[in-house]
Amino acid sequence: MPYKILKKVSLGNSGTLFEMDILAPLIAKKAYAGNFILMRINETGERIPLTIADYDRVKGVITLVIQVVGKSTLLLSHQNEGDEILDVVGPLGNKIHIEKYEHPIIIIGGGVGIAPCYPQAKELTQAGNKIISILGARTKDLIFWRERMADVSEKVIICTNDGSEGIEGFVTEPLRNIISKDKISLAIAIGPMIMMKNVAKLTSGIEELPRVKTFVSLNTIMIDGTGMCGGCRFPAKDGQIHFACVEGPDVDGHIVNFDILLNREKRFAEFEKKSYDIYKRECKNLKIG
Ligand SMILES: Cc1cc2nc3c(=O)[nH]c(=O)nc-3n(C[C@H](O)[C@H](O)[C@H](O)COP(=O)(O)OP(=O)(O)OC[C@H]3O[C@@H](n4cnc5c(N)ncnc54)[C@H](O)[C@@H]3O)c2cc1C
Ligand code: FES
């Protein structure tokens, strides 16, 4: 059954980020923070995982936020309101654990990772928690959902690498500041692998800072999303192998061996570039995008 695109809007000013509402009543009915979908745009399309950034059970709508990074996300950016996506499978992955914690929770979103922070902040706030959100990106044009995040946070701190908005520097700077002074029950980091690695390192109990339980959302390569292909496997520091799709995507950041994972994620780079270049050439000939 095809899935209709109800809304598509650009986010930020980079031209590479957009939000899409898709009519998917059965998925919306069962969606929770932490879940994702796998989508195949057309018959020849690859399967790409995307987080359910919001859901409306009454209208039967799921919201996705997409950053264009390669062929499939570029192809998706060329779809418009009224167009249909061939397959959408979900909700996949585990919903996050919700409880009322004693102290505030810090939620750190980097780049497109800000979107999956929103449902987590929303559901944790509804459970009575105090949320401090730290949103980071290379530059202000890549920051989005400031108001949405403010609605579900007690405080929002913005960081940009180039200082064009908020604090100049990485998200780890305000994080270090807060955990060195205040009691924090939990940290959640969603964004580029290198950001999650550095957050997990900072909260692991180094340099006289307290250890803070930390979840990271692993955006490893996923194909089936049900534990069968092994594409998403990641090594833990004790040598054990885990599967991000069925054990995560949110996992204990202190067990992940990020160095091995960062290398594994580059394994298809040559093919990804080739496929992107061919599609861009086809777009030029057909005048798409
Ligand atoms: C659980 C999960 C949730 C995600 N949520 C979002 C989201 O909400 N918004 C968003 O923009 N992106 C999200 N991603 C990443 C997104 O799936 C990739 O950016 C997308 O698959 C890239 O496809 P591409 O053809 O455009 O780029 P490609 O050129 O194929 O790849 C570019 C880079 O994207 C990553 N990638 C490629 N294929 C996959 C794949 N099958 N699975 C995972 N990563 C891949 C790799 O790091 C790769 O180097 C998520 C990934 C996971 C695992
Ligand atoms: S995506 Fe195939 S095992 Fe996880």
CSV table of C-alpha atoms and ligand atoms in Angstrom, one decimal:
chain,number,residue,atom,x,y,z
A,1,MET,CA,0.0,0.0,0.0
A,2,PRO,CA,1.6,3.4,-1.0
A,3,TYR,CA,2.0,6.1,1.6
A,4,LYS,CA,0.8,9.6,0.7
A,5,ILE,CA,3.0,12.7,1.5
A,6,LEU,CA,0.6,15.2,3.2
A,7,LYS,CA,3.1,18.0,3.9
A,8,LYS,CA,6.7,18.9,3.0
A,9,VAL,CA,8.4,21.9,4.4
A,10,SER,CA,12.0,23.1,4.3
A,11,LEU,CA,13.8,23.5,7.7
A,12,GLY,CA,16.5,26.0,8.5
A,13,ASN,CA,18.2,27.9,5.7
A,14,SER,CA,20.7,25.3,4.4
A,15,GLY,CA,18.3,23.8,1.7
A,16,THR,CA,19.4,20.3,2.8
A,17,LEU,CA,16.9,19.7,5.6
A,18,PHE,CA,13.1,19.1,5.3
A,19,GLU,CA,10.2,17.9,7.3
A,20,MET,CA,7.6,15.5,5.8
A,21,ASP,CA,4.2,14.4,7.1
A,22,ILE,CA,3.1,10.9,5.8
A,23,LEU,CA,-0.3,9.3,6.1
A,24,ALA,CA,0.4,6.0,7.9
A,25,PRO,CA,-2.4,5.4,10.4
A,26,LEU,CA,-1.3,1.9,11.5
A,27,ILE,CA,2.3,3.1,12.2
A,28,ALA,CA,1.1,6.3,14.0
A,29,LYS,CA,-1.2,4.2,16.2
A,30,LYS,CA,1.8,2.2,17.6
A,31,ALA,CA,4.6,4.8,17.5
A,32,TYR,CA,6.6,6.0,20.5
A,33,ALA,CA,9.7,8.0,21.1
A,34,GLY,CA,12.7,5.9,20.0
A,35,ASN,CA,10.9,4.2,17.1
A,36,PHE,CA,12.0,4.5,13.5
A,37,ILE,CA,10.6,3.4,10.1
A,38,LEU,CA,12.3,1.8,7.0
A,39,MET,CA,11.3,3.4,3.7
A,40,ARG,CA,11.6,2.4,0.1
A,41,ILE,CA,10.7,5.3,-2.1
A,42,ASN,CA,10.1,3.3,-5.3
A,43,GLU,CA,10.6,-0.2,-6.8
A,44,THR,CA,14.4,0.3,-7.4
A,45,GLY,CA,14.9,2.3,-4.2
A,46,GLU,CA,17.1,1.1,-1.3
A,47,ARG,CA,15.7,0.8,2.2
A,48,ILE,CA,16.5,3.8,4.4
A,49,PRO,CA,15.9,4.1,8.1
A,50,LEU,CA,14.3,7.4,9.4
A,51,THR,CA,13.3,8.2,13.0
A,52,ILE,CA,9.6,8.9,13.7
A,53,ALA,CA,10.1,12.5,14.9
A,54,ASP,CA,6.5,13.1,15.8
A,55,TYR,CA,3.2,11.3,15.4
A,56,ASP,CA,-0.5,12.1,15.5
A,57,ARG,CA,-2.6,9.0,16.3
A,58,VAL,CA,-5.9,10.8,15.6
A,59,LYS,CA,-5.0,12.0,12.1
A,60,GLY,CA,-2.9,8.8,11.4
A,61,VAL,CA,0.1,10.9,10.5
A,62,ILE,CA,3.9,10.4,11.2
A,63,THR,CA,6.4,13.2,10.8
A,64,LEU,CA,9.9,12.6,9.5
A,65,VAL,CA,12.8,15.1,9.3
A,66,ILE,CA,15.4,14.3,6.6
A,67,GLN,CA,18.8,15.6,5.8
A,68,VAL,CA,20.0,15.2,2.3
A,69,VAL,CA,23.3,13.3,2.4
A,70,GLY,CA,23.2,10.9,-0.6
A,71,LYS,CA,21.2,9.4,-3.4
A,72,SER,CA,18.1,8.2,-1.5
A,73,THR,CA,17.7,11.3,0.7
A,74,LEU,CA,18.1,13.5,-2.4
A,75,LEU,CA,15.5,11.4,-4.3
A,76,LEU,CA,13.2,11.8,-1.2
A,77,SER,CA,13.7,15.6,-1.3
A,78,HIS,CA,12.4,15.6,-4.9
A,79,GLN,CA,9.1,14.1,-3.7
A,80,ASN,CA,6.2,16.6,-3.1
A,81,GLU,CA,2.9,16.9,-1.3
A,82,GLY,CA,0.5,14.4,-2.9
A,83,ASP,CA,3.2,12.1,-4.1
A,84,GLU,CA,3.3,8.5,-2.7
A,85,ILE,CA,6.1,6.5,-1.1
A,86,LEU,CA,6.0,2.8,-2.1
A,87,ASP,CA,6.8,1.2,1.2
A,88,VAL,CA,7.0,2.3,4.8
A,89,VAL,CA,7.6,-0.3,7.5
A,90,GLY,CA,7.4,0.3,11.2
A,91,PRO,CA,7.4,1.3,13.9
A,92,LEU,CA,10.8,-0.5,14.3
A,93,GLY,CA,13.3,-0.4,17.2
A,94,ASN,CA,12.5,-0.1,20.9
A,95,LYS,CA,10.6,2.7,22.5
A,96,ILE,CA,12.7,4.6,25.1
A,97,HIS,CA,12.4,3.8,28.8
A,98,ILE,CA,10.2,6.3,30.5
A,99,GLU,CA,10.2,7.0,34.3
A,100,LYS,CA,10.2,10.0,36.6
A,101,TYR,CA,13.9,10.7,37.4
A,102,GLU,CA,15.1,12.4,40.6
A,103,HIS,CA,17.2,15.1,38.8
A,104,PRO,CA,16.9,16.8,35.4
A,105,ILE,CA,17.7,15.0,32.1
A,106,ILE,CA,20.0,16.5,29.5
A,107,ILE,CA,19.1,15.9,25.9
A,108,ILE,CA,21.7,16.7,23.3
A,109,GLY,CA,20.8,16.9,19.6
A,110,GLY,CA,23.3,17.4,16.9
A,111,GLY,CA,22.3,18.5,13.3
A,112,VAL,CA,19.4,16.3,12.0
A,113,GLY,CA,19.6,14.5,15.4
A,114,ILE,CA,17.6,17.4,16.9
A,115,ALA,CA,14.5,15.8,15.4
A,116,PRO,CA,14.6,12.5,17.2
A,117,CYS,CA,15.3,14.4,20.5
A,118,TYR,CA,11.8,16.0,20.3
A,119,PRO,CA,9.6,12.9,20.9
A,120,GLN,CA,12.0,11.8,23.7
A,121,ALA,CA,11.9,15.2,25.4
A,122,LYS,CA,8.1,15.3,24.9
A,123,GLU,CA,7.4,11.9,26.5
A,124,LEU,CA,9.9,12.4,29.3
A,125,THR,CA,8.4,15.8,30.1
A,126,GLN,CA,4.9,14.2,30.2
A,127,ALA,CA,6.2,11.8,32.8
A,128,GLY,CA,7.1,14.8,35.0
A,129,ASN,CA,10.8,15.2,34.2
A,130,LYS,CA,12.8,18.4,33.8
A,131,ILE,CA,14.6,18.6,30.5
A,132,ILE,CA,17.6,20.7,29.6
A,133,SER,CA,18.1,20.6,25.8
A,134,ILE,CA,21.4,21.3,24.1
A,135,LEU,CA,21.1,21.8,20.3
A,136,GLY,CA,24.2,22.0,18.2
A,137,ALA,CA,25.1,22.3,14.5
A,138,ARG,CA,27.9,23.6,12.3
A,139,THR,CA,26.1,26.9,11.7
A,140,LYS,CA,22.7,28.5,12.6
A,141,ASP,CA,21.2,27.5,9.2
A,142,LEU,CA,21.2,23.9,10.3
A,143,ILE,CA,19.4,24.5,13.6
A,144,PHE,CA,15.6,23.9,13.5
A,145,TRP,CA,12.7,23.2,15.8
A,146,ARG,CA,13.9,25.7,18.4
A,147,GLU,CA,10.3,26.5,19.5
A,148,ARG,CA,9.2,22.8,19.6
A,149,MET,CA,12.1,21.9,21.7
A,150,ALA,CA,11.5,25.0,24.0
A,151,ASP,CA,7.9,23.7,24.5
A,152,VAL,CA,9.2,20.4,26.0
A,153,SER,CA,12.3,21.7,27.8
A,154,GLU,CA,12.9,23.8,30.9
A,155,LYS,CA,15.9,25.4,29.1
A,156,VAL,CA,17.3,25.2,25.6
A,157,ILE,CA,21.0,25.9,25.0
A,158,ILE,CA,22.2,26.4,21.4
A,159,CYS,CA,25.7,25.8,20.2
A,160,THR,CA,27.2,26.4,16.7
A,161,ASN,CA,30.7,25.6,15.6
A,162,ASP,CA,31.1,29.0,13.8
A,163,GLY,CA,29.4,31.0,16.6
A,164,SER,CA,26.6,32.2,14.3
A,165,GLU,CA,24.1,31.4,17.1
A,166,GLY,CA,24.4,30.7,20.8
A,167,ILE,CA,27.6,29.4,22.3
A,168,GLU,CA,30.5,29.1,19.8
A,169,GLY,CA,31.8,25.6,20.0
A,170,PHE,CA,30.7,22.0,20.5
A,171,VAL,CA,27.7,20.7,22.6
A,172,THR,CA,30.2,19.1,25.0
A,173,GLU,CA,31.2,22.5,26.4
A,174,PRO,CA,27.8,23.4,28.1
A,175,LEU,CA,27.4,19.7,28.9
A,176,ARG,CA,30.7,19.7,30.9
A,177,ASN,CA,29.6,22.9,32.6
A,178,ILE,CA,26.3,21.6,33.7
A,179,ILE,CA,27.4,18.1,34.9
A,180,SER,CA,30.3,19.7,36.9
A,181,LYS,CA,27.9,21.8,38.9
A,182,ASP,CA,24.4,20.2,39.0
A,183,LYS,CA,23.1,16.8,39.7
A,184,ILE,CA,21.8,15.1,36.4
A,185,SER,CA,20.0,11.8,36.3
A,186,LEU,CA,20.4,11.0,32.6
A,187,ALA,CA,22.0,12.2,29.4
A,188,ILE,CA,20.6,11.4,25.9
A,189,ALA,CA,22.7,12.2,22.8
A,190,ILE,CA,21.5,11.9,19.3
A,191,GLY,CA,23.5,13.1,16.3
A,192,PRO,CA,26.7,12.4,14.4
A,193,MET,CA,28.6,9.4,15.7
A,194,ILE,CA,31.6,11.6,16.7
A,195,MET,CA,29.4,13.8,18.8
A,196,MET,CA,27.9,10.8,20.6
A,197,LYS,CA,31.3,9.4,21.2
A,198,ASN,CA,32.5,12.6,22.8
A,199,VAL,CA,29.4,13.0,24.9
A,200,ALA,CA,29.7,9.4,26.2
A,201,LYS,CA,33.4,10.0,27.0
A,202,LEU,CA,32.6,13.1,29.0
A,203,THR,CA,29.8,11.4,31.0
A,204,SER,CA,31.9,8.3,31.7
A,205,GLY,CA,33.4,9.6,34.9
A,206,ILE,CA,36.6,11.2,33.5
A,207,GLU,CA,38.5,14.3,34.9
A,208,GLU,CA,36.7,14.4,38.2
A,209,LEU,CA,33.4,14.8,36.5
A,210,PRO,CA,30.5,12.5,37.8
A,211,ARG,CA,29.5,9.5,35.8
A,212,VAL,CA,26.1,10.1,34.2
A,213,LYS,CA,24.1,7.3,32.6
A,214,THR,CA,24.0,8.1,28.9
A,215,PHE,CA,21.9,6.8,26.0
A,216,VAL,CA,23.0,7.3,22.4
A,217,SER,CA,20.9,6.6,19.4
A,218,LEU,CA,22.9,4.5,17.0
A,219,ASN,CA,22.5,5.5,13.3
A,220,THR,CA,24.4,2.5,12.0
A,221,ILE,CA,23.7,1.2,8.5
A,222,MET,CA,20.4,-0.7,8.6
A,223,ILE,CA,18.8,-2.9,5.9
A,224,ASP,CA,16.1,-5.1,7.3
A,225,GLY,CA,15.7,-3.5,10.8
A,226,THR,CA,14.6,-6.8,12.3
A,227,GLY,CA,17.9,-8.4,13.4
A,228,MET,CA,18.5,-10.6,10.4
A,229,CYS,CA,21.0,-8.9,8.0
A,230,GLY,CA,23.7,-7.9,10.5
A,231,GLY,CA,24.2,-4.6,8.8
A,232,CYS,CA,23.7,-2.6,12.0
A,233,ARG,CA,25.9,-4.7,14.3
A,234,PHE,CA,28.1,-2.8,16.7
A,235,PRO,CA,30.9,-3.9,19.0
A,236,ALA,CA,30.7,-3.3,22.7
A,237,LYS,CA,33.9,-2.5,24.7
A,238,ASP,CA,33.8,-6.0,26.2
A,239,GLY,CA,34.0,-7.6,22.7
A,240,GLN,CA,30.3,-8.6,22.6
A,241,ILE,CA,28.5,-7.9,19.3
A,242,HIS,CA,25.1,-6.2,19.5
A,243,PHE,CA,22.4,-5.3,16.9
A,244,ALA,CA,21.3,-1.6,16.9
A,245,CYS,CA,18.0,-2.3,15.2
A,246,VAL,CA,16.6,-4.7,17.7
A,247,GLU,CA,18.5,-3.8,20.9
A,248,GLY,CA,18.3,0.0,20.1
A,249,PRO,CA,18.5,2.3,18.4
A,250,ASP,CA,19.0,3.9,21.8
A,251,VAL,CA,21.7,2.0,23.8
A,252,ASP,CA,24.0,2.6,26.7
A,253,GLY,CA,26.6,5.0,25.3
A,254,HIS,CA,29.2,3.7,27.7
A,255,ILE,CA,29.4,0.2,26.3
A,256,VAL,CA,29.8,1.2,22.6
A,257,ASN,CA,33.2,0.9,20.9
A,258,PHE,CA,32.8,4.0,18.8
A,259,ASP,CA,36.3,3.8,17.2
A,260,ILE,CA,35.5,0.4,15.5
A,261,LEU,CA,32.0,1.7,14.6
A,262,LEU,CA,33.3,4.9,13.1
A,263,ASN,CA,35.5,2.8,10.8
A,264,ARG,CA,32.7,0.3,9.9
A,265,GLU,CA,30.4,3.1,8.8
A,266,LYS,CA,32.8,4.1,6.0
A,267,ARG,CA,32.6,0.7,4.3
A,268,PHE,CA,30.2,1.6,1.5
A,269,ALA,CA,31.5,5.2,0.9
A,270,GLU,CA,32.8,4.5,-2.6
A,271,PHE,CA,29.5,3.0,-3.7
A,272,GLU,CA,27.5,5.7,-2.0
A,273,LYS,CA,29.4,8.4,-3.9
A,274,LYS,CA,29.1,6.6,-7.2
A,275,SER,CA,25.3,6.2,-6.8
A,276,TYR,CA,24.9,9.9,-5.8
A,277,ASP,CA,26.9,11.1,-8.8
A,278,ILE,CA,24.9,9.0,-11.2
A,279,TYR,CA,21.6,10.2,-9.8
A,280,LYS,CA,22.8,13.9,-9.9
A,281,ARG,CA,23.7,13.4,-13.6
A,282,GLU,CA,20.3,11.9,-14.3
A,283,CYS,CA,18.6,14.8,-12.5
A,284,LYS,CA,20.5,17.3,-14.6
A,285,ASN,CA,19.4,15.5,-17.8
A,286,LEU,CA,15.7,15.3,-16.6
A,287,LYS,CA,15.9,18.7,-14.9
A,288,ILE,CA,14.7,17.5,-11.5
A,289,GLY,CA,15.6,19.5,-8.3
B,1,LIG,C1,17.7,4.3,13.3
B,1,LIG,C2,18.1,5.3,12.3
B,1,LIG,C3,17.4,6.5,12.3
B,1,LIG,C4,17.7,7.5,11.4
B,1,LIG,N1,17.0,8.6,11.4
B,1,LIG,C5,17.2,9.6,10.5
B,1,LIG,C6,16.4,10.8,10.4
B,1,LIG,O1,15.4,10.9,11.1
B,1,LIG,N2,16.7,11.7,9.5
B,1,LIG,C7,17.8,11.6,8.6
B,1,LIG,O2,18.0,12.4,7.8
B,1,LIG,N3,18.6,10.5,8.7
B,1,LIG,C8,18.3,9.5,9.6
B,1,LIG,N4,19.1,8.4,9.6
B,1,LIG,C9,20.2,8.2,8.6
B,1,LIG,C10,19.7,7.9,7.2
B,1,LIG,O3,19.1,6.6,7.3
B,1,LIG,C11,20.8,8.0,6.2
B,1,LIG,O4,21.2,9.3,6.1
B,1,LIG,C12,20.3,7.5,4.8
B,1,LIG,O5,20.0,6.2,4.8
B,1,LIG,C13,21.3,7.9,3.8
B,1,LIG,O6,20.9,7.4,2.5
B,1,LIG,P1,21.4,8.1,1.2
B,1,LIG,O7,21.2,7.2,0.0
B,1,LIG,O8,20.8,9.5,1.0
B,1,LIG,O9,23.0,8.4,1.4
B,1,LIG,P2,24.2,7.4,1.1
B,1,LIG,O10,25.1,8.1,0.1
B,1,LIG,O11,23.7,6.0,0.8
B,1,LIG,O12,24.9,7.4,2.5
B,1,LIG,C14,25.3,8.5,3.2
B,1,LIG,C15,25.6,8.1,4.6
B,1,LIG,O13,24.4,7.8,5.2
B,1,LIG,C16,24.5,6.6,6.0
B,1,LIG,N5,23.6,5.5,5.5
B,1,LIG,C17,23.5,5.1,4.2
B,1,LIG,N6,22.7,4.1,4.1
B,1,LIG,C18,22.2,3.8,5.3
B,1,LIG,C19,21.3,2.9,5.8
B,1,LIG,N7,20.7,2.0,5.1
B,1,LIG,N8,21.1,2.9,7.2
B,1,LIG,C20,21.6,3.9,7.9
B,1,LIG,N9,22.5,4.8,7.5
B,1,LIG,C21,22.8,4.8,6.2
B,1,LIG,C22,25.9,6.2,6.0
B,1,LIG,O14,26.6,6.8,7.1
B,1,LIG,C23,26.4,6.8,4.8
B,1,LIG,O15,27.8,7.1,4.8
B,1,LIG,C24,18.8,7.3,10.5
B,1,LIG,C25,19.6,6.2,10.6
B,1,LIG,C26,19.2,5.2,11.5
B,1,LIG,C27,20.0,3.9,11.5
B,2,FES,S1,19.4,-3.8,10.3
B,2,FES,FE1,19.7,-5.9,9.8
B,2,FES,S2,20.3,-6.8,11.7
B,2,FES,FE2,19.9,-4.8,12.2
